[in-house]
Amino acid sequence: MCFGVRDAITLARRTAAQQSVTVLGQLVHNQGVLEQLHREGVRFAESPDEVRTDAIMITAHGASDKRLTAARLTGKKVIEATCPLVHYAHRELRMLLVTGYHPVIIGQRGHVEVNGLTEDLDECDIILTEDDVAQMIERPKFGVVAQTTQPIDRVRRLTDSLRRRFPKSEVLLQDTVCRPTKERQQAAVDLAQQCEVVVVIGGSNSNNTRELVQTCLKHCKRVHHIQSSAQLEENWFSADDIVGITAGTSTPDWIIDGVVQALKSLEQKVTSSTELAAAAH
Ligand code: SF4
């Protein structure tokens, strides 16, 4: 689990032990962790109007000034668990704006972090594909930032496309992809190149987990995205397979450990059933 999500969970737990608190949105894209936090008293809501607790917490994904103001107007205590690396992306975007660049955000439209980056802007482009670049109109200066969990090679590729499409424009990229994402993506490439099967553990709505799946698929044909050990299937594996495991930034250690244990049990089962089949021949 990355430090940003881990710190946000710790803050939610510590706050819930002292006062009632509601988190706006999903603190972490992992159902198991959310259920555990709920049992510890943490409440969740989508909008400040729904909050009935003493305090409101903003997630590690951050929030726009508009959303922060709406939270403060409820009169409740507002606690920010925004990751420092998301704050960095906000600061870089603001610098680009004040120096006259048209803002371009490489990220998933509608994702809470992207909403936090864009909700205060009068205009901006949110792009994720070459088609998105093709639909943009020319501006003298483009200032590019990325959602922190985007693969860095996509960010560079789309920035290059922008430069090719608008050769007369200045295109400035501020690299806001966070270090945990970069390290995890590179580790996933190294892993997938060595394995016959890769199991990626993480929430079905976790952007960085889905990106890990896509990255692994470029280097390994058999990639399975699961949320917990309960979703592992025996028929995905055969006795000689080297199986790699990776996980999104919001996957806790106890879920990963559960998958490792389940895979070890499966390994024995798959190996012995292969031996039985060989003996029968
Ligand atoms: S994925 Fe990166 S930016 Fe997001 S919370 Fe983790 S460290 Fe922070």
Coordinates of N, CA and C and ligand atoms in Angstrom, one line a residue, residues 2-5 60 83 85-86 148-149 178 180-181 249, ligand 1:
C2 N 0.6 2.2 -0.8 CA 1.4 3.4 -0.9 C 1.2 4.2 0.4
F3 N 2.2 5.1 0.7 CA 2.2 5.9 2.0 C 1.0 6.8 2.0
G4 N 0.6 7.3 0.9 CA -0.6 8.3 0.8 C -1.9 7.7 1.3
V5 N -2.2 6.5 0.8 CA -3.4 5.8 1.2 C -3.3 5.3 2.7
A60 N -7.3 10.8 0.3 CA -5.9 11.0 -0.3 C -6.0 11.6 -1.7
C83 N -3.1 13.3 -0.2 CA -1.7 12.9 -0.3 C -0.8 14.1 -0.7
L85 N 1.6 14.2 -2.6 CA 1.9 14.1 -4.0 C 0.7 14.6 -4.9
V86 N -0.5 14.5 -4.4 CA -1.7 15.1 -5.0 C -1.6 16.6 -4.9
T148 N -2.0 11.3 -10.8 CA -0.8 10.8 -10.2 C -0.6 9.3 -10.5
T149 N -1.7 8.6 -10.8 CA -1.5 7.1 -11.0 C -1.5 6.7 -12.5
C178 N 3.1 10.0 -9.5 CA 3.8 9.8 -8.2 C 4.8 8.7 -8.3
P180 N 5.5 6.2 -6.1 CA 5.0 4.8 -5.9 C 4.4 4.2 -7.1
T181 N 3.7 5.0 -7.9 CA 3.1 4.5 -9.2 C 4.2 4.1 -10.2
T249 N -2.1 0.3 -5.3 CA -1.6 1.1 -4.2 C -2.5 1.0 -3.0
Ligands
SF4_1 S1 -1.0 6.6 -5.4 FE1 0.6 8.2 -5.2 S2 -0.5 10.1 -5.2 FE2 -2.0 8.5 -4.8 S3 -2.1 8.4 -2.6 FE3 -0.6 6.9 -3.3 S4 1.4 8.0 -3.2 FE4 -0.2 9.5 -3.1

